[in-house]
Tab-separated table of C-alpha atoms in Angstrom:
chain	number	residue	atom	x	y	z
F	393	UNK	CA	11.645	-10.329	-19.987
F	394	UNK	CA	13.325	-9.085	-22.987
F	395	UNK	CA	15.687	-6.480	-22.685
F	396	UNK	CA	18.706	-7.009	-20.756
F	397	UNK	CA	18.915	-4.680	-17.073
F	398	UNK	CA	22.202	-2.867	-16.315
F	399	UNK	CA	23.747	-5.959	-14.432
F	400	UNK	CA	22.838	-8.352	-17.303
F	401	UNK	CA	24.974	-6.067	-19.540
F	402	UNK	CA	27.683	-5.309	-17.252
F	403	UNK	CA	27.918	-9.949	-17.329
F	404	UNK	CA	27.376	-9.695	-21.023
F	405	UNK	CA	31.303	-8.176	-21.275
F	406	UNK	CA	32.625	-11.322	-20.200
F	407	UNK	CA	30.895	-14.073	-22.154
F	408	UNK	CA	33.977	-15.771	-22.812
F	409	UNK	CA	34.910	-16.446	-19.643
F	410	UNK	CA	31.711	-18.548	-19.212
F	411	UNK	CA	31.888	-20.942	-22.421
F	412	UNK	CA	33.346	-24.260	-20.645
F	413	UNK	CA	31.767	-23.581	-17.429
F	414	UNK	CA	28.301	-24.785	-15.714
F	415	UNK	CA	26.683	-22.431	-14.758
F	416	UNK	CA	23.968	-21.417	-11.628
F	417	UNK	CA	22.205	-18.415	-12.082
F	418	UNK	CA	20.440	-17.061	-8.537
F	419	UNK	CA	19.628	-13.741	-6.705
F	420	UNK	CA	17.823	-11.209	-8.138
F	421	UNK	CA	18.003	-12.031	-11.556
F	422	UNK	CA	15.351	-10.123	-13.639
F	423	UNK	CA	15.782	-10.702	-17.151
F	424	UNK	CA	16.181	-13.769	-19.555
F	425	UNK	CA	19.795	-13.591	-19.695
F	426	UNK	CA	20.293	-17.190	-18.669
F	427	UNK	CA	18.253	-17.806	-21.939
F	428	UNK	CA	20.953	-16.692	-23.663
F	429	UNK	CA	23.953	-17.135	-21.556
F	430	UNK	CA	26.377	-19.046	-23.953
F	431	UNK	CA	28.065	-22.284	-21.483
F	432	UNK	CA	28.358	-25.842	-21.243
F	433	UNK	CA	25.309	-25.233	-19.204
F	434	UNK	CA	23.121	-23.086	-17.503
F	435	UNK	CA	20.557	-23.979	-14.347
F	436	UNK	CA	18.391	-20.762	-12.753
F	437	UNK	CA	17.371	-20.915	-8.939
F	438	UNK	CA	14.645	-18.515	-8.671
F	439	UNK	CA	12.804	-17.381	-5.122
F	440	UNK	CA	10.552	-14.952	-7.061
F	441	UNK	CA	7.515	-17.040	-9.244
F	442	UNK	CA	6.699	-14.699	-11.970
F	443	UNK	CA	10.601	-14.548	-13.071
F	444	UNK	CA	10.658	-18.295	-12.986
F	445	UNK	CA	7.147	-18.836	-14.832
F	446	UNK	CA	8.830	-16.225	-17.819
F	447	UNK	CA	12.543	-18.592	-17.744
F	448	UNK	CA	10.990	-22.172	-17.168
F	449	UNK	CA	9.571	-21.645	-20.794
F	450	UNK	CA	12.703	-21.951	-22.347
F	451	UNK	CA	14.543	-23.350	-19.666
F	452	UNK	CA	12.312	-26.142	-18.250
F	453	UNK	CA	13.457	-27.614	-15.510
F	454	UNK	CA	16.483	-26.398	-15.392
F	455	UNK	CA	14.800	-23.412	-13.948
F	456	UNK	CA	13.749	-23.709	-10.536
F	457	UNK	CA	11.473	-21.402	-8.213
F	458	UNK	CA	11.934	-22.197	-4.240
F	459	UNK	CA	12.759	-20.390	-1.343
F	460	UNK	CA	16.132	-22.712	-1.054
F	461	UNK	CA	18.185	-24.523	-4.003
F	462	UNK	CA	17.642	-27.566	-4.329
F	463	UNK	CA	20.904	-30.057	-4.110
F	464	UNK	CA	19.777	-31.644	-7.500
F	465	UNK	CA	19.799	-28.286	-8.984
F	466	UNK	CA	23.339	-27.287	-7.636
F	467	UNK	CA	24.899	-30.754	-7.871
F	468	UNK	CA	27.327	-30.402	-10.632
F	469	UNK	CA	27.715	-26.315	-11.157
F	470	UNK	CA	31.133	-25.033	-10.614
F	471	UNK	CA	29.944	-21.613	-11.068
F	472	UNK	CA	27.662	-19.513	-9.743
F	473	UNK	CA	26.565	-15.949	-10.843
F	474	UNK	CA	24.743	-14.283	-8.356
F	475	UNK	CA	22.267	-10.628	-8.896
F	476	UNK	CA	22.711	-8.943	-5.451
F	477	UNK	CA	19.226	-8.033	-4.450
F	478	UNK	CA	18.313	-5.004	-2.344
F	479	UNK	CA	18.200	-6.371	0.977
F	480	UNK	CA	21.902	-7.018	2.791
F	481	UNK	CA	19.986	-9.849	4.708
F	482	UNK	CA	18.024	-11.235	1.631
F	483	UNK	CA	21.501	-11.650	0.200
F	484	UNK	CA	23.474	-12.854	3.295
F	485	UNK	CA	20.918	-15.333	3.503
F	486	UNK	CA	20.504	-16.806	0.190
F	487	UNK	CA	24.662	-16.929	-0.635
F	488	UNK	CA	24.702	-18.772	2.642
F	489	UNK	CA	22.210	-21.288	1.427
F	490	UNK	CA	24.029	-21.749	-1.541
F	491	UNK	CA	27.538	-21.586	-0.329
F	492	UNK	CA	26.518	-24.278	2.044
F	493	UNK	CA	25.608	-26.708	-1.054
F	494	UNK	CA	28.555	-25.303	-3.629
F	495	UNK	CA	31.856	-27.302	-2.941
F	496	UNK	CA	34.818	-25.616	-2.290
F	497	UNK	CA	37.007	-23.892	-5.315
F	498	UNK	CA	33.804	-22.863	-6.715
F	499	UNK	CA	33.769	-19.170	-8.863
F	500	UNK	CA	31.130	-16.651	-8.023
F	501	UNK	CA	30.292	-13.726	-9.967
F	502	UNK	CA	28.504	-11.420	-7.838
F	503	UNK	CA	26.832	-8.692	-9.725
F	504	UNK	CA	24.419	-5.647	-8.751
F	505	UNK	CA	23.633	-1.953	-9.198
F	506	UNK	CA	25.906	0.035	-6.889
F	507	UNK	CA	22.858	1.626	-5.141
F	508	UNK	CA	21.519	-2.116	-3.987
F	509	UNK	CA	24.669	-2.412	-1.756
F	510	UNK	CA	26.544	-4.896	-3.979
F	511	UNK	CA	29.360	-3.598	-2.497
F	512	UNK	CA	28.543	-5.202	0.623
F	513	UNK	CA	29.240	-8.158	-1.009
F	514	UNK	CA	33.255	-7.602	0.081
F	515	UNK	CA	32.940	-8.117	3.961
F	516	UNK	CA	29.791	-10.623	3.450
F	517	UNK	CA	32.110	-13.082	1.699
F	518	UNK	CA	35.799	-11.931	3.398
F	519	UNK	CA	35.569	-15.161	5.571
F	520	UNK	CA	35.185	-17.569	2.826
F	521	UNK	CA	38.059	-16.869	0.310
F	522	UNK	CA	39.554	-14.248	-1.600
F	523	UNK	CA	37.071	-11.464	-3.816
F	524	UNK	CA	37.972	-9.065	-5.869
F	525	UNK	CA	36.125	-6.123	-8.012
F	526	UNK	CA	36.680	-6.949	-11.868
F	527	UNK	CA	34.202	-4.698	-14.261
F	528	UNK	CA	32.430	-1.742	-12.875
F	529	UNK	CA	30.023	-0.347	-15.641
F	530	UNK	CA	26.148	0.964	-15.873
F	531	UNK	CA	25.663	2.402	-12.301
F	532	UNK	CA	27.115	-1.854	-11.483
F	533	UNK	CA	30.009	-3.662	-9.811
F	534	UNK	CA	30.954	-7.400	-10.708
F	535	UNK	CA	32.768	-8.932	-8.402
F	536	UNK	CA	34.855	-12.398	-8.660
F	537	UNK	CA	35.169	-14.805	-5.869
F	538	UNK	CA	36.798	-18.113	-5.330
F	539	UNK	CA	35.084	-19.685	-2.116
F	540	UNK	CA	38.474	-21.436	0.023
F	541	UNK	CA	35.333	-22.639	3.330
F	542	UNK	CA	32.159	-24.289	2.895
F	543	UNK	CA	29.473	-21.850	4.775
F	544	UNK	CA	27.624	-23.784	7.582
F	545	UNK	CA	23.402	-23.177	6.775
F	546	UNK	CA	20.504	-23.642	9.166
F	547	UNK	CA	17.475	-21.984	8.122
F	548	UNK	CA	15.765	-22.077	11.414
F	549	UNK	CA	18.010	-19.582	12.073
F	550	UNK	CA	17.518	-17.153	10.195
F	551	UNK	CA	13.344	-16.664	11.448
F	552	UNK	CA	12.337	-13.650	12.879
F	553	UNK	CA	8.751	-12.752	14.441
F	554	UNK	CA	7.090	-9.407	16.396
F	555	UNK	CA	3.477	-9.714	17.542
F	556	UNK	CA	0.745	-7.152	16.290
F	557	UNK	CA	-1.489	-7.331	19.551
F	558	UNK	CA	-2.386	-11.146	20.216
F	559	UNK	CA	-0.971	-12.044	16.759
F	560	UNK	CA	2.152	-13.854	16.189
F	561	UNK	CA	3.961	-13.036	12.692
F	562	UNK	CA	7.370	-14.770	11.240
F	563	UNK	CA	9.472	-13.372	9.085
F	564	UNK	CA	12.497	-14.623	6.832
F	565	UNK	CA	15.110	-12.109	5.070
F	566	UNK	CA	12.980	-10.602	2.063
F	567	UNK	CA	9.835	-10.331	3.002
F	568	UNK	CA	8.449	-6.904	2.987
F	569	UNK	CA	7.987	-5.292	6.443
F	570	UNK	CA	10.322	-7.758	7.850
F	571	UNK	CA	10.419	-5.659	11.110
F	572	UNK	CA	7.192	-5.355	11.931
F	573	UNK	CA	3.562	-4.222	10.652
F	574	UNK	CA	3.826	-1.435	8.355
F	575	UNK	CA	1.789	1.824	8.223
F	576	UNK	CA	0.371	1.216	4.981
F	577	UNK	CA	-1.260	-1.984	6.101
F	578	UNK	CA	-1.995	-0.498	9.256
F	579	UNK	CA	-4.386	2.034	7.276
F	580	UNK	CA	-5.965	-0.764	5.264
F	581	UNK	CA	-6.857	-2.784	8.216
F	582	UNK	CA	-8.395	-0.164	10.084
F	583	UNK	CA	-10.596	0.681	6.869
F	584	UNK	CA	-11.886	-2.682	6.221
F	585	UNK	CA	-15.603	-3.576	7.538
F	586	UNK	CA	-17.550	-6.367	7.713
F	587	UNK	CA	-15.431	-8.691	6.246
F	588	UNK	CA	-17.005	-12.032	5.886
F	589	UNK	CA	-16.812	-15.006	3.548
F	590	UNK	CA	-14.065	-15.919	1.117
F	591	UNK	CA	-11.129	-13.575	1.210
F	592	UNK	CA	-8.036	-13.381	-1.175
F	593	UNK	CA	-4.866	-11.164	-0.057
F	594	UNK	CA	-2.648	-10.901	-2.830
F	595	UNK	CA	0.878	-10.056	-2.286
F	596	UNK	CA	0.447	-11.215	1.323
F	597	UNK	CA	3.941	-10.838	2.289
F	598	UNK	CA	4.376	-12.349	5.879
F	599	UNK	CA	0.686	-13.141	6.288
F	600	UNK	CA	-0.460	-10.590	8.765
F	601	UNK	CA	-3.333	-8.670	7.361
F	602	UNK	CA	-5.047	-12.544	6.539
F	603	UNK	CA	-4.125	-13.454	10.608
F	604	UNK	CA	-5.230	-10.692	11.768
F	605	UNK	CA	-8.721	-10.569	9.863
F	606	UNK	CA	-8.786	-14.379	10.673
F	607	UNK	CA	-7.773	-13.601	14.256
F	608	UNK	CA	-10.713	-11.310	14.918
F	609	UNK	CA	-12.996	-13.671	12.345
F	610	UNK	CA	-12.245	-17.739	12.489
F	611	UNK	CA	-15.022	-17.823	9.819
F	612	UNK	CA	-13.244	-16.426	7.017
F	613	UNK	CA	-12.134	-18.464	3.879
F	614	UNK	CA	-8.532	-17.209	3.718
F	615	UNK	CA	-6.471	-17.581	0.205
F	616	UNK	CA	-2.927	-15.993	0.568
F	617	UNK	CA	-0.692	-15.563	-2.354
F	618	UNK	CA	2.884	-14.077	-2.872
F	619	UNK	CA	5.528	-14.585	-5.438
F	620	UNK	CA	8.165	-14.060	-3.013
F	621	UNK	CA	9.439	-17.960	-1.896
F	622	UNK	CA	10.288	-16.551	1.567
F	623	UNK	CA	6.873	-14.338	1.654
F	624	UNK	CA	4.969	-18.102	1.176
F	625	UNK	CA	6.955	-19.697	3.969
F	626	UNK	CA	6.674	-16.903	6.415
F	627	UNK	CA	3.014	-16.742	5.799
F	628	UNK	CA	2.920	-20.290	6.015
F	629	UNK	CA	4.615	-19.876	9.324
F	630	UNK	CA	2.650	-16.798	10.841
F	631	UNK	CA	-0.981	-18.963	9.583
F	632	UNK	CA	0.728	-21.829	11.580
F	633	UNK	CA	2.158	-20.025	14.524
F	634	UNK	CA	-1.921	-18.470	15.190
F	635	UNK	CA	-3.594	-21.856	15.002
F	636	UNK	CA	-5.972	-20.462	11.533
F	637	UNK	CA	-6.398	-21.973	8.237
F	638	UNK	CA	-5.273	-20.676	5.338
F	639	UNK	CA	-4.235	-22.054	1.650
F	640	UNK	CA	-0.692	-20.420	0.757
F	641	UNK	CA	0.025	-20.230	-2.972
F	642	UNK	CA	2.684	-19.182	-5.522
F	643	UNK	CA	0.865	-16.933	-7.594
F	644	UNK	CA	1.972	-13.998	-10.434
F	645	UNK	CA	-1.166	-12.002	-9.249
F	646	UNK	CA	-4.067	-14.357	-10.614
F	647	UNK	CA	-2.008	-16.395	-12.413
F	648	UNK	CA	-2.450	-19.583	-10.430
F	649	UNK	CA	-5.949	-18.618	-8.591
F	650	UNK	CA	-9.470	-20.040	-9.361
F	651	UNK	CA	-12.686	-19.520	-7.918
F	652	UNK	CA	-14.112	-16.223	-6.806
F	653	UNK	CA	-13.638	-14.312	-3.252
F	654	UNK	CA	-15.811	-11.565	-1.397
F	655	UNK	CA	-12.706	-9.649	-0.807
F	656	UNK	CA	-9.587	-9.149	-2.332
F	657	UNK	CA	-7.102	-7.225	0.415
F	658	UNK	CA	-3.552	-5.960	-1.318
F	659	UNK	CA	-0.718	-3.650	-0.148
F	660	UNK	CA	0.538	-4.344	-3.663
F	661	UNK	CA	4.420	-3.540	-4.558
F	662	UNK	CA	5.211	-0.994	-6.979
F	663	UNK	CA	8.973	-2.269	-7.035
F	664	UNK	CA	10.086	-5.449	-8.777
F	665	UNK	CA	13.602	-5.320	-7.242
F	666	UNK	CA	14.732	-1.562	-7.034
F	667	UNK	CA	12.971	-0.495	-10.229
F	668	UNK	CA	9.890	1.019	-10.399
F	669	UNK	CA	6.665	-1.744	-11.513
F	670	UNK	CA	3.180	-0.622	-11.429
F	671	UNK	CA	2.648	-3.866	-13.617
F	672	UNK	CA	1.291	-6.027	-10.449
F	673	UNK	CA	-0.470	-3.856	-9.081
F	674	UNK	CA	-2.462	-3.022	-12.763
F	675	UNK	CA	-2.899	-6.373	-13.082
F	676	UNK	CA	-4.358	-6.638	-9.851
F	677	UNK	CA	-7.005	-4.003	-10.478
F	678	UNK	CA	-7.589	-5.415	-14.144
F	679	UNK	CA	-8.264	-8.800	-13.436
F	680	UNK	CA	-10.058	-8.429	-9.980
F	681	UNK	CA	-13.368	-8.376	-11.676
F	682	UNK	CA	-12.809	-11.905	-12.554
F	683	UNK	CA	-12.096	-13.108	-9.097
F	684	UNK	CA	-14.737	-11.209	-7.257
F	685	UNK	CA	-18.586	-12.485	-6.385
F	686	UNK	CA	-21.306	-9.986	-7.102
F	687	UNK	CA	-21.184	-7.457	-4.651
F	688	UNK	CA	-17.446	-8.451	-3.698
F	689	UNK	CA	-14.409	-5.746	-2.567
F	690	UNK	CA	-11.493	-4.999	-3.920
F	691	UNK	CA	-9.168	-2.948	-1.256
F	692	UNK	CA	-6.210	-1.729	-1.574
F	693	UNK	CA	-3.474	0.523	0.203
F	694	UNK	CA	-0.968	2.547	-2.010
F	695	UNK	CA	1.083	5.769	-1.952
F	696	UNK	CA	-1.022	8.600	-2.553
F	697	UNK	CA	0.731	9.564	-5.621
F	698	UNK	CA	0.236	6.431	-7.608
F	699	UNK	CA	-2.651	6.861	-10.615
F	700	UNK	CA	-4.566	4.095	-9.630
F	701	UNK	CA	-8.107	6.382	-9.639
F	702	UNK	CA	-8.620	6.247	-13.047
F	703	UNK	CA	-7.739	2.502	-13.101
F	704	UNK	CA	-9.983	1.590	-10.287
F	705	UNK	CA	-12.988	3.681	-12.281
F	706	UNK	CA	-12.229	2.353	-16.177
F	707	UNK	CA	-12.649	-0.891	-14.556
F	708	UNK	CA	-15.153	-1.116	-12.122
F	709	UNK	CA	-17.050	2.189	-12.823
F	710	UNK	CA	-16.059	3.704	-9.493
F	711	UNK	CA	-13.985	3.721	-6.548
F	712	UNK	CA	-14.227	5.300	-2.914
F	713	UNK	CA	-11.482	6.161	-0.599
F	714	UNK	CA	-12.065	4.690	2.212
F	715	UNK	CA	-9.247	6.271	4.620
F	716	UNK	CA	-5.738	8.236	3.423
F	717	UNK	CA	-3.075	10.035	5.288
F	718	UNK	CA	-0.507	12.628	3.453
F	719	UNK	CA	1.383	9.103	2.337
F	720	UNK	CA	-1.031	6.294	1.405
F	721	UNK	CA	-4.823	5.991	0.635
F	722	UNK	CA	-6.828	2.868	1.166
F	723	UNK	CA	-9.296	2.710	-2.283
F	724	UNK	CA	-11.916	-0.019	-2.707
F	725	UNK	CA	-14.492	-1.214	-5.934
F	726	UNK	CA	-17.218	-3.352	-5.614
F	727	UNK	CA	-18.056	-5.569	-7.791
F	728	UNK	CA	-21.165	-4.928	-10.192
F	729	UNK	CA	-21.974	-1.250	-8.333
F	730	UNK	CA	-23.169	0.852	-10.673
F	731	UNK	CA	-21.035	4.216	-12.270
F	732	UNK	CA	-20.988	6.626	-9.539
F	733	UNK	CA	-18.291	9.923	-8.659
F	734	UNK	CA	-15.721	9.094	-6.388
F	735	UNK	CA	-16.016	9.949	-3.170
F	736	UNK	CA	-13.985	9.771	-0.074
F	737	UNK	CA	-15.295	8.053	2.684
F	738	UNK	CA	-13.318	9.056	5.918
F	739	UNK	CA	-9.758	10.881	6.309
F	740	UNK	CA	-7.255	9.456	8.603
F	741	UNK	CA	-5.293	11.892	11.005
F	742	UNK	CA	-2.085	12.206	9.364
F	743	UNK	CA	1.148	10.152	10.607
């Protein structure tokens, strides 16, 4: 995180009116502007790990990474500036939770690129107290709002869950494929074979590729990681909900995993909020080879489009593609398998 996004800038044109104020940075904040921020204090609640890992070096504990506030973090802030994130629930769900902890008479700054749905942000918060639009620059909106009703917050309502056959998977606001079992994961699953042994699913999202796999194999070693707070609970949940064993982690990719797996399954992002990010999913590929056992899998689903080919070969001398549509292929590399030409293993009929 160094240079400032189009909502950091558009908050950067009103430094001044921040200077006697604490301040609580949340949402989908994606910079180090609260590095920066110039008040009589500054606190960051962050739901997504690797932007708290890059702020809690400067900021310490005073950054925090959870999937809600806590009350020793809010305790004391009479201002909050909030980064709308993409998802109308994500945010409905997180101002709640903070709303719910923020006294009454406390300023928000809501700020967010116009095509996230900021402006969504006016009937969200009509019930509350009064908001008004006060700098619209860079594609953003900020808005100002002075809450006048303290928001009532139970997060046991705010769980959702579908089943995928005999499988039972929860969701919170957030977490991709909220709705149910996406295509793209539907093509990895149905490409994987013989999976035994330690298995790793990075970017696990609500848990259901590691329940299902664990559903149709109790054997398996399951490691699930996200940096998505409400990804981690709702896998936590779905693991729970299905009677399995797993180990959930907070985890920038391999940042905070040891040991070494005979598979790693992703459906890795290639959005950090609405911008484009093939970071993750490069650093996924990359560092696999450290995480693997001879003669262990990396799989992955992506859209067809991305370059990961040439990726996939420079670093483990060869890939196959083990199923694709017109939108997504599934690729895997195995560990220590000698250079070889790609080759595609099976076609799926197209959806």
């Amino acid at each position: 995180m160094s240079a400032f996004y189009p909502a950091s800038e558009v908050m950067l044109r009103h430094t001044d009116e921040f200077t006697e104020r604490r301040v609580l940075f949340a949402g989908d904040l994606q910079d180090d502007l609260p590095c920066q921020f110039e008040a009589k204090e500054v606190r960051v609640h962050c739901s997504q790990y690797h932007h708290w890992r890059q702020l809690a070096r400067t900021l310490g504990e005073k950054a925090r990474f959870s999937l809600l506030p806590p009350p020793e973090l809010v305790d004391g802030c009479d201002t909050l500036v909030f980064y709308w994130p993409k998802s109308k629930q994500e945010a409905q769900f997180q101002l709640n939770a903070l709303l719910s902890q923020l006294p009454v008479g406390t300023d928000l700054f809501i700020v967010g690129e116009n095509r996230s749905g900021v402006r969504s942000a006016e009937t969200l918060l009509a019930d509350f107290g009064p908001i008004a639009k006060i700098d619209s620059a860079r594609r953003c909106s900020l808005y100002h709002f002075r809450s006048e009703r303290q928001a009532q917050f139970d997060v046991s309502q705010w769980w959702d869950e579908y089943q995928v056959d005999d499988v039972i998977v929860k969701t919170l606001p957030g977490v991709f494929s909220r709705d149910g079992f996406d295509v793209g994961s539907q093509l990895l699953l149905s490409a994987l074979e013989n999976v035994k042994g330690k298995v790793l699913d990075v970017g696990c999202g609500a848990g259901v590729l590691s329940a299902i796999l664990a559903h149709e194999n109790p054997d398996l070693t399951l490691t699930l990681s996200d940096v998505n707070a409400a990804a981690l609970e709702s896998s936590k949940a779905t693991i729970s909900a299905n009677g399995l064993q797993g180990k959930v982690i907070a985890s920038d990719v391999f940042s905070d995993i040891e040991g070494r797996f005979d598979f790693i399954i992703s459906n890795p992002p290639f959005h950090d909020g609405l911008q484009t990010n093939l970071t993750a999913a490069e650093s996924l590929i990359r560092g696999a080879t450290k995480h693997l056992q001879l003669g262990g899998r990396l799989c992955i689903v992506a859209n067809a489009f991305l370059p990961y080919p040439d990726l996939l070969d420079a670093t483990f001398g060869s890939h196959e593609v083990l199923a694709q549509t017109g939108r997504f292929k599934v690729y895997q590399s195995i560990m220590g398998r000698p250079s070889a030409a790609p080759k595609d293993k099976k076609t799926a009929n197209k959806r």
